[in-house]
Each structure stands twice: as structure tokens, then as C-alpha cells.
Short mmCIF file of C-alpha atoms in Angstrom, two decimals:
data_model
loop_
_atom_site.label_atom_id
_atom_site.label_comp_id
_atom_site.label_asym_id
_atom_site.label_seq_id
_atom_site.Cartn_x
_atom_site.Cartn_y
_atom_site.Cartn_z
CA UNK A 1 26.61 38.13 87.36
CA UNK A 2 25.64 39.45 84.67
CA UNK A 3 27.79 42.79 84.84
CA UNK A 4 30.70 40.63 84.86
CA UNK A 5 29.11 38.64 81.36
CA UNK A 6 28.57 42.62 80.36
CA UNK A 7 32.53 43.11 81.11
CA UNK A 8 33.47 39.85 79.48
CA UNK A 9 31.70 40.06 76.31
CA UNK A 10 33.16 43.82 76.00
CA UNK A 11 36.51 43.13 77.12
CA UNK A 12 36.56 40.14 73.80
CA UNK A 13 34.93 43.26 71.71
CA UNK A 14 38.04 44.89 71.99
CA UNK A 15 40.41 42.27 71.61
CA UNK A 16 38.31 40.93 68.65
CA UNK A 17 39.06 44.43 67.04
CA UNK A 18 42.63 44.59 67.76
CA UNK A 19 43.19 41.24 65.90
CA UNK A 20 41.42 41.64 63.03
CA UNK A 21 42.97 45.24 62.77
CA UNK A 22 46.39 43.06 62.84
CA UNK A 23 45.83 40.73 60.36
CA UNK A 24 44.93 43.66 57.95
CA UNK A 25 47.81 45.29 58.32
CA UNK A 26 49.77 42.15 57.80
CA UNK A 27 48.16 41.82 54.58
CA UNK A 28 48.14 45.32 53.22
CA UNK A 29 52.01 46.04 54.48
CA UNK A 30 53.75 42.77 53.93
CA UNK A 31 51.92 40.72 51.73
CA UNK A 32 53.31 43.27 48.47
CA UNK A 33 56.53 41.95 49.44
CA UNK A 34 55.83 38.08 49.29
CA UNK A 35 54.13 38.82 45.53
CA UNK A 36 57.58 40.30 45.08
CA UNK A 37 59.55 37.44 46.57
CA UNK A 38 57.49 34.66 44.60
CA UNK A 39 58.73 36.90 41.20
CA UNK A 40 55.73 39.51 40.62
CA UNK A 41 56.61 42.23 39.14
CA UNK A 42 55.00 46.06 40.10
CA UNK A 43 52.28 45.90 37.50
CA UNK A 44 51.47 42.59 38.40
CA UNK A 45 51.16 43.18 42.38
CA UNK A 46 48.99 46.08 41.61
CA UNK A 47 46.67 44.41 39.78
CA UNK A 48 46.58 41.86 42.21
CA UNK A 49 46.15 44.27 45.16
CA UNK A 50 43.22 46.34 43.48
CA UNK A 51 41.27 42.94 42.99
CA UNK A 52 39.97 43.68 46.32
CA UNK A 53 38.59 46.62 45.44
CA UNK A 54 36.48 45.35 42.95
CA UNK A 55 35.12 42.10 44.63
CA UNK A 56 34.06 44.63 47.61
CA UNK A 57 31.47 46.06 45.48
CA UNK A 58 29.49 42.57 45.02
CA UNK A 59 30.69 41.36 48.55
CA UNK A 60 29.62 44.47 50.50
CA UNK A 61 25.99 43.83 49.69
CA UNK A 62 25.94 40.01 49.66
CA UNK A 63 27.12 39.45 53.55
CA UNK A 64 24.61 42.88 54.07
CA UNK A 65 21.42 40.60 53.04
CA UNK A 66 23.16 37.74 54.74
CA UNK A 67 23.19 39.49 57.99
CA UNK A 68 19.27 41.02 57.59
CA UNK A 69 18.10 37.91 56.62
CA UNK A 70 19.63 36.02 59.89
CA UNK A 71 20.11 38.84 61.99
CA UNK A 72 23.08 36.51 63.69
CA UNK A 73 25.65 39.00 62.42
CA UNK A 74 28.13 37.01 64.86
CA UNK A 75 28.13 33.79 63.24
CA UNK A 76 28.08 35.61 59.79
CA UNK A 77 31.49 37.68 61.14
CA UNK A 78 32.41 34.03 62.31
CA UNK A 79 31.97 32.38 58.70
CA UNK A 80 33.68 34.80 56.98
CA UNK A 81 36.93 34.99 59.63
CA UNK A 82 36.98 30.75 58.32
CA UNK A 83 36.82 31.85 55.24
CA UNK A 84 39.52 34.31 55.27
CA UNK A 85 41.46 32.01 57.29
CA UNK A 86 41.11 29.27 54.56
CA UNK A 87 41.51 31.43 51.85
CA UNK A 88 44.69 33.21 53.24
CA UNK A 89 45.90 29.54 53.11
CA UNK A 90 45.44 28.88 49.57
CA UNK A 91 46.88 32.15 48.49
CA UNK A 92 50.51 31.29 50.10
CA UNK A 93 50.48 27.74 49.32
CA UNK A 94 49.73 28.55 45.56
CA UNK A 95 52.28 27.60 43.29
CA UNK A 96 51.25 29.68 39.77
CA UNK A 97 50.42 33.23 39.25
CA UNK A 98 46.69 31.70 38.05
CA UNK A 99 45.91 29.54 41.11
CA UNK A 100 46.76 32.85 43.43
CA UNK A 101 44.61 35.16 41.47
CA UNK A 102 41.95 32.94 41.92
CA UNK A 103 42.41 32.12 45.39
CA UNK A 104 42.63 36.50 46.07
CA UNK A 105 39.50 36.51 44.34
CA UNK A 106 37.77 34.32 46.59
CA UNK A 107 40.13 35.96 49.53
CA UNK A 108 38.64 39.77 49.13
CA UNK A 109 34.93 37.90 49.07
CA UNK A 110 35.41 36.86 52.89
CA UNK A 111 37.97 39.74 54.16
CA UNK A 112 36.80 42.35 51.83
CA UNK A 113 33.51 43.37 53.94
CA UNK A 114 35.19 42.54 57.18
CA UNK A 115 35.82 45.89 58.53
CA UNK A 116 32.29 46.71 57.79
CA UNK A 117 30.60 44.06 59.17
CA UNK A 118 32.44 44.12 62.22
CA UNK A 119 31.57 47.69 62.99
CA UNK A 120 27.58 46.89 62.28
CA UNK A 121 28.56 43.79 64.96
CA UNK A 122 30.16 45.90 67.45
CA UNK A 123 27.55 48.93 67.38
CA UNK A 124 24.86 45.75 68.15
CA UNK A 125 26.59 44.89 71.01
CA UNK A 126 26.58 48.01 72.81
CA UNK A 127 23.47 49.28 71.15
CA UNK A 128 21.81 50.41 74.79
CA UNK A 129 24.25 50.81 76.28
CA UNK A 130 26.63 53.41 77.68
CA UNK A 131 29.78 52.48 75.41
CA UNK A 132 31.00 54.40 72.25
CA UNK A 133 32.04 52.86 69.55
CA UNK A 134 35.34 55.23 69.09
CA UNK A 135 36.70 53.25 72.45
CA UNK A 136 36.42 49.55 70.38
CA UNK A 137 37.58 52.01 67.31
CA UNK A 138 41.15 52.86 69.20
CA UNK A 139 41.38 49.04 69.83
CA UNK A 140 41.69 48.17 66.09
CA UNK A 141 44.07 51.30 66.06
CA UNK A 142 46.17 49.98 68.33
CA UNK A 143 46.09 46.58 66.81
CA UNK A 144 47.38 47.94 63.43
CA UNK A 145 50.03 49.74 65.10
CA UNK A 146 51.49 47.02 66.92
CA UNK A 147 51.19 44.22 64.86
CA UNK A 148 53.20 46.33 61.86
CA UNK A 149 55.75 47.20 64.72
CA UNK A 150 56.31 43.61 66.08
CA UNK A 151 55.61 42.02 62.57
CA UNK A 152 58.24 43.67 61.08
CA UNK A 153 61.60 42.24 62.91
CA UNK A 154 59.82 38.48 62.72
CA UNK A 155 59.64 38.44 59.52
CA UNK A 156 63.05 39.90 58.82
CA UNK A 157 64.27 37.13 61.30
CA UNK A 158 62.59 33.92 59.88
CA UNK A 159 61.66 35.26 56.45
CA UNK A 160 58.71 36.58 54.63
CA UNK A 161 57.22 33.11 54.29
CA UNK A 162 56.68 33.23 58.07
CA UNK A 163 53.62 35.68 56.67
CA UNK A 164 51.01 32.93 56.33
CA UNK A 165 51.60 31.50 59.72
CA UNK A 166 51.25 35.13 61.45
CA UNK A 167 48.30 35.68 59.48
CA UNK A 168 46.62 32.60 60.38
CA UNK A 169 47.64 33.18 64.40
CA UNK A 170 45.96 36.54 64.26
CA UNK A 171 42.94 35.41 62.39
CA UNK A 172 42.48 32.72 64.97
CA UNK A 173 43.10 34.59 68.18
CA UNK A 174 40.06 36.68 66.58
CA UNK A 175 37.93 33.89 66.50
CA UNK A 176 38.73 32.96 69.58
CA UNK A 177 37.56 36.17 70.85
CA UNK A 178 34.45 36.08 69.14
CA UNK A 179 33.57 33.10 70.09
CA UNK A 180 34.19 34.14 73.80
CA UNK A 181 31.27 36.80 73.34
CA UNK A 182 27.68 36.32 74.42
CA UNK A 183 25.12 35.35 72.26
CA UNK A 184 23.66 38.76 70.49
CA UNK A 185 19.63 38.58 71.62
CA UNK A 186 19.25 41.60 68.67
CA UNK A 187 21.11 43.16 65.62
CA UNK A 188 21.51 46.80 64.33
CA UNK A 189 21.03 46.14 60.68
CA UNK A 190 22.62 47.86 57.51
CA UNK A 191 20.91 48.66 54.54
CA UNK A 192 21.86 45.50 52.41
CA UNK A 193 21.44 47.35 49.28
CA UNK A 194 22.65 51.14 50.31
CA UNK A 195 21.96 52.89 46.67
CA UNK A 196 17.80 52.97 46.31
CA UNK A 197 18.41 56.72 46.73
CA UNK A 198 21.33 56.83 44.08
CA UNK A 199 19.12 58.52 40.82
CA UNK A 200 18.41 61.24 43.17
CA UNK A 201 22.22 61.69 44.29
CA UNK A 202 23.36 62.04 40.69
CA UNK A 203 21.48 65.04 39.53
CA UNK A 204 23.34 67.01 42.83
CA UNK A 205 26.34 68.24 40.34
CA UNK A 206 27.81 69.81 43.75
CA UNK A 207 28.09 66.03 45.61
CA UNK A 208 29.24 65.15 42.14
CA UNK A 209 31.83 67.34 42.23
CA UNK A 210 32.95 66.57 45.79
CA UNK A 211 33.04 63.01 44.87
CA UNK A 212 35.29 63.55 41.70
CA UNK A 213 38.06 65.56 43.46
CA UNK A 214 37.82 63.16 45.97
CA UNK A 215 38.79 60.06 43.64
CA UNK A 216 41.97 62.35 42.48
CA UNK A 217 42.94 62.98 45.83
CA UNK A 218 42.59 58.91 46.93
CA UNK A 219 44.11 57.51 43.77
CA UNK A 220 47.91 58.29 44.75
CA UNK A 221 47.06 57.15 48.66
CA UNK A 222 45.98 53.97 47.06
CA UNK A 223 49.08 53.56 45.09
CA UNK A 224 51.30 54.63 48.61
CA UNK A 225 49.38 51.79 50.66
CA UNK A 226 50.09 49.28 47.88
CA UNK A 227 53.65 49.88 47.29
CA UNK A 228 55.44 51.69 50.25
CA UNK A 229 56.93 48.39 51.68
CA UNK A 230 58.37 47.68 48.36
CA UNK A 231 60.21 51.79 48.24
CA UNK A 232 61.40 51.35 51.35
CA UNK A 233 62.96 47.88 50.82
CA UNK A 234 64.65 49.25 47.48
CA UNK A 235 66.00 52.49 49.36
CA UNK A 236 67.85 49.63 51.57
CA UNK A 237 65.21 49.15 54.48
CA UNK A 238 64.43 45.74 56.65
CA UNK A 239 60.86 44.72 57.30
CA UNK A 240 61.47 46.24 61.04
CA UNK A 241 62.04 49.80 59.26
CA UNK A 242 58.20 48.66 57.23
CA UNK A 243 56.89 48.02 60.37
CA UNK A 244 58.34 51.51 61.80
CA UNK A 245 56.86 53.15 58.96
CA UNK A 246 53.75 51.65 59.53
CA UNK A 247 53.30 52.53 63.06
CA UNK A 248 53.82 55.92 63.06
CA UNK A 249 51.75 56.36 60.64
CA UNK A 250 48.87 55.11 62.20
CA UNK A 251 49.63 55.16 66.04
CA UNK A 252 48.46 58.88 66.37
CA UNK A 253 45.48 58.98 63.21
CA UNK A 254 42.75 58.03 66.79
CA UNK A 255 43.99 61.44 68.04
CA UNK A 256 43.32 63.01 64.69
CA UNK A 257 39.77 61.83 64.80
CA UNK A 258 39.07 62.82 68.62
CA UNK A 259 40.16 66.38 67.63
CA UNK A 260 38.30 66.68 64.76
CA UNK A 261 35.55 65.37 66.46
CA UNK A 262 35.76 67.77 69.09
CA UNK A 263 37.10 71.40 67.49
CA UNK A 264 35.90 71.02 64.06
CA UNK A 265 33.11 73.02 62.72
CA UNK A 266 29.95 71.20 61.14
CA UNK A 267 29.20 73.65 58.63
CA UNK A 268 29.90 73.23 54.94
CA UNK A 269 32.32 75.92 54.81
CA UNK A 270 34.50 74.84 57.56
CA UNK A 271 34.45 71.17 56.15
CA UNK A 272 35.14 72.38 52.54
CA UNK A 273 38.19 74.59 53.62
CA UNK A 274 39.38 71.86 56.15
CA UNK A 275 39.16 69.44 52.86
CA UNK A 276 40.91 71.79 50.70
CA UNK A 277 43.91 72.29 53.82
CA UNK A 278 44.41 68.39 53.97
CA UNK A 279 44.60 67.52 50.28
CA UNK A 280 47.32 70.40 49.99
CA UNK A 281 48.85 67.93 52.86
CA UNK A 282 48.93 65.12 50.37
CA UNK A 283 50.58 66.96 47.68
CA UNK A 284 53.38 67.93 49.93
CA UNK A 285 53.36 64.28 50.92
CA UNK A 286 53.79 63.01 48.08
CA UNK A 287 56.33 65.33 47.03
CA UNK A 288 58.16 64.68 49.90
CA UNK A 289 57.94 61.05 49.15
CA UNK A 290 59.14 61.22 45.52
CA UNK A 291 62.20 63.28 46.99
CA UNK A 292 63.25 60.82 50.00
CA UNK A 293 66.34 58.92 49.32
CA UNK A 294 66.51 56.95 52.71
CA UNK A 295 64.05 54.78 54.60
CA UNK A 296 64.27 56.31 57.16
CA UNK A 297 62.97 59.40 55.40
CA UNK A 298 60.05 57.65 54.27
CA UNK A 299 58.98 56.31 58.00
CA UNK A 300 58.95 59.50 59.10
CA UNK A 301 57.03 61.08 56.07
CA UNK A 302 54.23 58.55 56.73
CA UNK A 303 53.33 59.93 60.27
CA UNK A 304 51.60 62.36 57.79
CA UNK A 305 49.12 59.71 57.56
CA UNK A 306 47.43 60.32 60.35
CA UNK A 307 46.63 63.78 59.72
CA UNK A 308 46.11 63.17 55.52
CA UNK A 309 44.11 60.60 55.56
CA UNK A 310 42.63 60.52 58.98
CA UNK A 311 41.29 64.36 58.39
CA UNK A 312 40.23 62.75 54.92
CA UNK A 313 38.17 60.40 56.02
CA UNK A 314 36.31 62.18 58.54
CA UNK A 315 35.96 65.47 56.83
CA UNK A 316 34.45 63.69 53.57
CA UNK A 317 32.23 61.41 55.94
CA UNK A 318 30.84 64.68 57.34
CA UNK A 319 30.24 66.46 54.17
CA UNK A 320 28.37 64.06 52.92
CA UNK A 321 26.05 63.69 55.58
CA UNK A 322 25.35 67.74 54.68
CA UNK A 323 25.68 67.76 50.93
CA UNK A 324 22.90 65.06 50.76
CA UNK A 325 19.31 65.12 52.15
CA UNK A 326 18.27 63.25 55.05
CA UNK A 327 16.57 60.23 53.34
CA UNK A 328 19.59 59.67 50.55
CA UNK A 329 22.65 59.54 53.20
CA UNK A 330 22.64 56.00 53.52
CA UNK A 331 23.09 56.24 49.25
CA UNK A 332 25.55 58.98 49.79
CA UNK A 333 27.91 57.77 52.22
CA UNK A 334 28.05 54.14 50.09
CA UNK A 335 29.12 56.42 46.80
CA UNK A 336 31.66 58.14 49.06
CA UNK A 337 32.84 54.67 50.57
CA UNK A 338 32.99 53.24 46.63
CA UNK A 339 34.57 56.05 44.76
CA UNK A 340 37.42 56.25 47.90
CA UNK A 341 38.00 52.63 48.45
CA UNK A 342 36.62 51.43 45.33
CA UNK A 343 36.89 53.12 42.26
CA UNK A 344 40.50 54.73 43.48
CA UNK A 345 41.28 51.56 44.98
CA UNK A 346 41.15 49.85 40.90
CA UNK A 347 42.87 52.63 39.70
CA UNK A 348 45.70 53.28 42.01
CA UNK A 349 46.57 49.57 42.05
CA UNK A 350 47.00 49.26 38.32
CA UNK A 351 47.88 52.68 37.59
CA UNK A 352 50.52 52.71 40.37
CA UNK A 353 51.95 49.18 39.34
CA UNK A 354 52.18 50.45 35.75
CA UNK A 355 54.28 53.84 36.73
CA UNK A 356 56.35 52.16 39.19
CA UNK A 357 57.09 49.57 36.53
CA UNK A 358 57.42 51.41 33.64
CA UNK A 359 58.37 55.06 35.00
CA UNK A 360 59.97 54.61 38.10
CA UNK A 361 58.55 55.06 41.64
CA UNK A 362 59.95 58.85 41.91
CA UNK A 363 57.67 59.51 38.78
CA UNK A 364 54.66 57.74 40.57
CA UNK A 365 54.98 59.78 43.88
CA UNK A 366 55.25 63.04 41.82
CA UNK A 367 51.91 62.07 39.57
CA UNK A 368 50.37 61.46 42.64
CA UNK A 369 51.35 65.01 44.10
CA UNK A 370 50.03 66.61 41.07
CA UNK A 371 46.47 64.26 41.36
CA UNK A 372 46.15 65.51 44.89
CA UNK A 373 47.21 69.64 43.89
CA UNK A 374 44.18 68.99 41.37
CA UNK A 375 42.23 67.94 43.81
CA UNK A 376 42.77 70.81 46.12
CA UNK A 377 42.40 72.96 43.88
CA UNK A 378 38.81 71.66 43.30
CA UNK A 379 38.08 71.37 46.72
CA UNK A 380 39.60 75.19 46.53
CA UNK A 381 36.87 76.55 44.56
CA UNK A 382 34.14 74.53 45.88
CA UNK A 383 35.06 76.41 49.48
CA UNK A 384 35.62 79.50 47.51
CA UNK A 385 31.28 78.97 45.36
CA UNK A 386 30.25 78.21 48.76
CA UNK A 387 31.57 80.99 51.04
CA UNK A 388 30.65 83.80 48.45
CA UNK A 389 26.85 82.30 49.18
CA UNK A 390 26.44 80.79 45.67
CA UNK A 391 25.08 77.12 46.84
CA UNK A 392 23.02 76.28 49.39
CA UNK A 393 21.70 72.41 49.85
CA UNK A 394 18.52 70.76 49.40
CA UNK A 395 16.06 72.03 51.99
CA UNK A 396 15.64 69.13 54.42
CA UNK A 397 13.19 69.75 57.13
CA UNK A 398 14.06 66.94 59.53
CA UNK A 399 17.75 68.97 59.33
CA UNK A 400 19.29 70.75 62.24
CA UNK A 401 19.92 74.11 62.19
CA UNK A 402 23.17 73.68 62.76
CA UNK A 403 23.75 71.48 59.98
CA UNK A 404 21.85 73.06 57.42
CA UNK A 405 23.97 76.22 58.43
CA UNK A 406 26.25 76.28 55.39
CA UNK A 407 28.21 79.33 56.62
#
């Protein structure tokens, strides 16, 4: 009996994952094009769309000392799926440009710190047990994937105002699924406010560095997330050819991780050099983007995605786990979080908006290119100052060998 509660409550883990992974993707991919349909222009959707960047950094630690002090992280996940659901609600029935700005704001407060709290929830639920978390990971992959795909030709049947009722299905076949799951008897906290060890982070000029090259090399992915849909609608493309895009962009980025995970090197060197490879991918991304006169171009330049930004995102996680001591990682991987999600997530918005509007979206595309060539060329001589034996990290004597090895 209670194997088959075991199976239940993990079988609703993973379909909990794939919906809220779908109504993310509805948001991010199609919602730029109903702030377009209601009359925004690109400047104004950007702003709009970076909002959420900067609510996360008060929201982030607010449902954090929410879910310590309760330690019921399931209802919390369950309070702020209502609220997203309610919220979603307000933002398509607004009728001014003030009453939806105010209703995102309010939005990004629930949905914002969604992805995070779900992972703390899922990691308590098979804390003891002998499930990974990459298997529930893949779910929220696959989610993403085939929501855009199947999204895509519904709303170029019925309209893009068919958005808020596909939302709200989504949001409430993943309550639904939560609900279905057992009540969790303990909870795998986070850190509620992750940067006690920040003072000692920002006299490391070498993090510093890592974390400024990183922000270049973010900004332009920020301003592709935010305003692809809208390219590859004015290159002639339906919402099916959106969802295309979308998918293969995102349908392989599990197998990216799993190699990485398995082939890739954790020494400093290796990471660094790895880093440097897959921000020279992003220039030639975004080159290639600026140059792509068809849609169907631009679907197939986005299964870069998987390798850019999937290699980004583990890579960077991984250096910072060895470019900061032991008891400061928890401060260290929130700065990484914030400056790629954050701080590039402000800028690319607005600054993307303003270049597409002003400039033209070729001229965005090829700024970007150049942000990321900067950034690899940081990254560049970082790998170069650490391979010639010139920097070597805080001793840490809880470290591994292995990952103090910087060579």
C-alpha cells in the first residue's frame, strides 16, 4: 500500500512539473504577442516583460521565509499557483496599459519564485529516497516543449485571446496534481535570505569578474526570449512556426545537461574554457539571428539554445560552486542566479525594447553578438590567468581534491 501511495505521489510530481513548465512557456513565448495585439509597442513590452525580473528579487526571499516558517512548502506552492491563476486573470481582462502593469506586478510576486520553490518542493519529496531530481527535471522539459508545440496552431486557430484560457487550464491541471500528492511529513528548506555571506563574495575580484562577463553574455539572451515571437511573426511566421521555434529549442537542452554532467571536467580550467567555447556560441547566434530573413531560419537557429544556454547555465552553476568557499556558496550561487536572471533580465527587457523600437531588430541581434564576443573574450582571458597558474582559490579545507584542483 504504501509503495503504490510512493508511485502515486511521484507519478503527480512529474505531471505537476510538466504543467507548470507549460504555463511558463505560454507566458514567456506568447504572451509578447497579446501586449502587441492590445497596441504595445517594443519599448513598452520590454519594460513590461523585465518587471518580473525585478519583483523576483523581493519575492524570492519573501515565499523563502514563508516556507521556513511553515515548513508546508506544498500549500505555499498551492497559494501561489491561486495566485498566479488569479492574477493571470486580471492581466488579460485589463482594459488600460495602467491596470495591466499593476496587475504584472502583482503577477511576477506569485509566478516569479515558482520555479524555485517547486524544485525546493520536489527535492522534499524524494529527499530519502532513491529518485533524482534530473528525472522530475526532464518532466518540466518536456512540458515546455510540448505545450509551445501544441500551443502554437490553437492559438493561430481561435486567436491569441484564447491565451488566458490555456493559461488558466494549465495552471489548474497543476493544481490538480498537487493536490493529488501526499501530505509532505518534512521539508528541505532554503536559505530564506541567501546573501549573509555576500561582503565576503565582493572582495573576490576573480568571482567579480566571472559575474560581470556573465551579465554581457545574458543581456542579449534576455532580449531573444522577450522578443523572438514578435521577429518571427514580422518575417511572416504563424504562432505554429513560434511554437516550432520553441520546441526545438528546448526539446534537446535535458541532453545537454546529462552530457555535461557526465563528460565535463570539474576543474576551473575546463569550466572556464568550456564558458569561453559557449559564449563564442552566442555571438554566432546572434549573428546568425540578425542575418535570418525567414522564420523558418530563425526556428532552426534556436535549437542553438540548448547547447548556449543549457552549457551556460550549468557551466556558470559549477564555477561558482569552485570560485567561492564552502560556507559562501549559498551567497554565490544567489549573485549568479540575480545578475543572470535579474540584473540582465532589467536590462535586456528595456534595452532590447528600446533597440528594436528605435533601431530595428537586425541592430538589436547584432549588439547582442558583440555583448556576447565581449564576454568571451573575458571569459578568454580569465581561462588564459588561470591556466598560466596565476590564480588559485581560497583555501577551503572541507574542499575535495578534485575540486580544489584548478588545473
Amino acid at each position: 500500500m504504501r509503495e503504490n501511495l510512493d508511485k502515486l505521489s511521484f507519478t503527480s510530481l512529474k505531471w505537476f512539473n510538466f504543467f507548470v513548465y507549460g504555463t511558463v512557456v505560454l507566458f514567456t513565448s506568447f504572451f509578447p504577442l497579446y501586449l502587441q495585439d492590445v497596441g504595445m509597442n517594443k519599448l513598452e513590452i520590454g519594460s513590461l516583460m523585465s518587471v518580473g525580473a525585478l519583483v523576483s528579487i523581493i519575492a524570492n526571499p519573501f515565499w523563502g521565509i514563508w516556507s521556513d516558517r511553515y515548513q508546508n512548502i506544498r500549500r505555499i506552492v498551492l497559494v501561489m499557483l491561486t495566485g498566479t491563476l488569479v492574477l493571470s486573470q486580471l492581466v488579460f481582462q485589463a482594459n488600460t496599459y495602467e491596470m495591466i502593469y499593476i496587475s504584472i506586478l502583482f503577477f511576477y510576486f506569485f509566478q516569479g519564485p515558482l520555479f524555485a520553490q517547486s524544485n525546493t518542493m520536489i527535492l522534499s519529496y524524494i529527499d530519502g529516497t532513491s529518485r533524482r531530481f534530473g528525472s522530475f527535471r526532464l518532466w518540466g522539459s518536456l512540458g515546455w516543449a510540448f505545450t509551445a508545440i501544441l500551443a502554437g496552431p490553437v492559438i493561430e486557430w481561435a486567436g491569441v485571446s484564447v491565451l488566458s484560457y490555456l493559461f488558466a487550464a494549465l495552471l489548474c491541471a497543476a493544481m490538480i496534481a498537487l493536490i493529488a500528492m501526499p501530505k509532505l511529513d518534512h521539508s528541505i528548506g532554503i536559505a530564506p535570505l541567501p546573501f549573509k555571506g555576500l561582503s565576503k563574495i565582493i572582495y573576490n575580484p576573480f568571482f567579480l569578474c566571472f559575474i560581470l562577463f556573465g551579465i554581457l553574455v545574458s543581456i542579449p539572451n534576455t532580449m531573444n526570449n522577450t522578443f523572438v515571437s514578435l521577429y518571427i511573426t514580422e518575417l511572416g511566421g504563424s504562432k505554429t512556426m513560434i511554437g516550432l521555434a520553441v520546441f526545438l529549442s528546448s526539446i534537446l537542452e535535458m541532453g545537454v545537461l546529462l552530457l555535461c554532467d557526465r563528460f565535463l571536467k570539474r576543474r576551473i580550467s575546463v569550466l572556464l574554457g568550456s564558458l569561453t567555447l559557449v559564449s563564442a556560441l552566442f555571438f554566432l547566434r546572434w549573428w546568425m539571428m540578425a542575418d535570418a530573413t525567414t522564420p523558418l531560419q530563425v526556428a532552426f537557429i534556436q535549437v542553438l539554445h540548448c547547447i548556449t544556454f543549457g552549457g551556460f547555465f550549468y557551466v556558470g552553476t559549477q564555477l561558482t560552486m569552485l570560485l567561492v568557499p564552502r560556507p559562501y556558496r549559498s551567497s554565490g550561487q544567489a549573485l549568479y542566479t540575480l545578475a543572470w536572471s535579474g540584473i540582465s533580465g532589467i536590462l535586456g527587457g528595456v534595452l532590447g525594447g528600446w533597440m528594436y523600437q528605435n533601431l530595428g531588430v537586425q541592430t538589436m541581434y547584432q549588439s547582442g553578438a558583440l555583448l556576447a564576443l565581449f564576454g568571451a573574450i573575458g571569459f578568454g582571458f580569465m581561462w588564459f590567468f588561470v591556466s598560466r597558474g596565476s590564480y588559485r582559490p581560497a583555501a577551503d579545507p572541507e574542499d575535495d581534491p578534485a575540486e580544489s584542483n584548478i588545473g
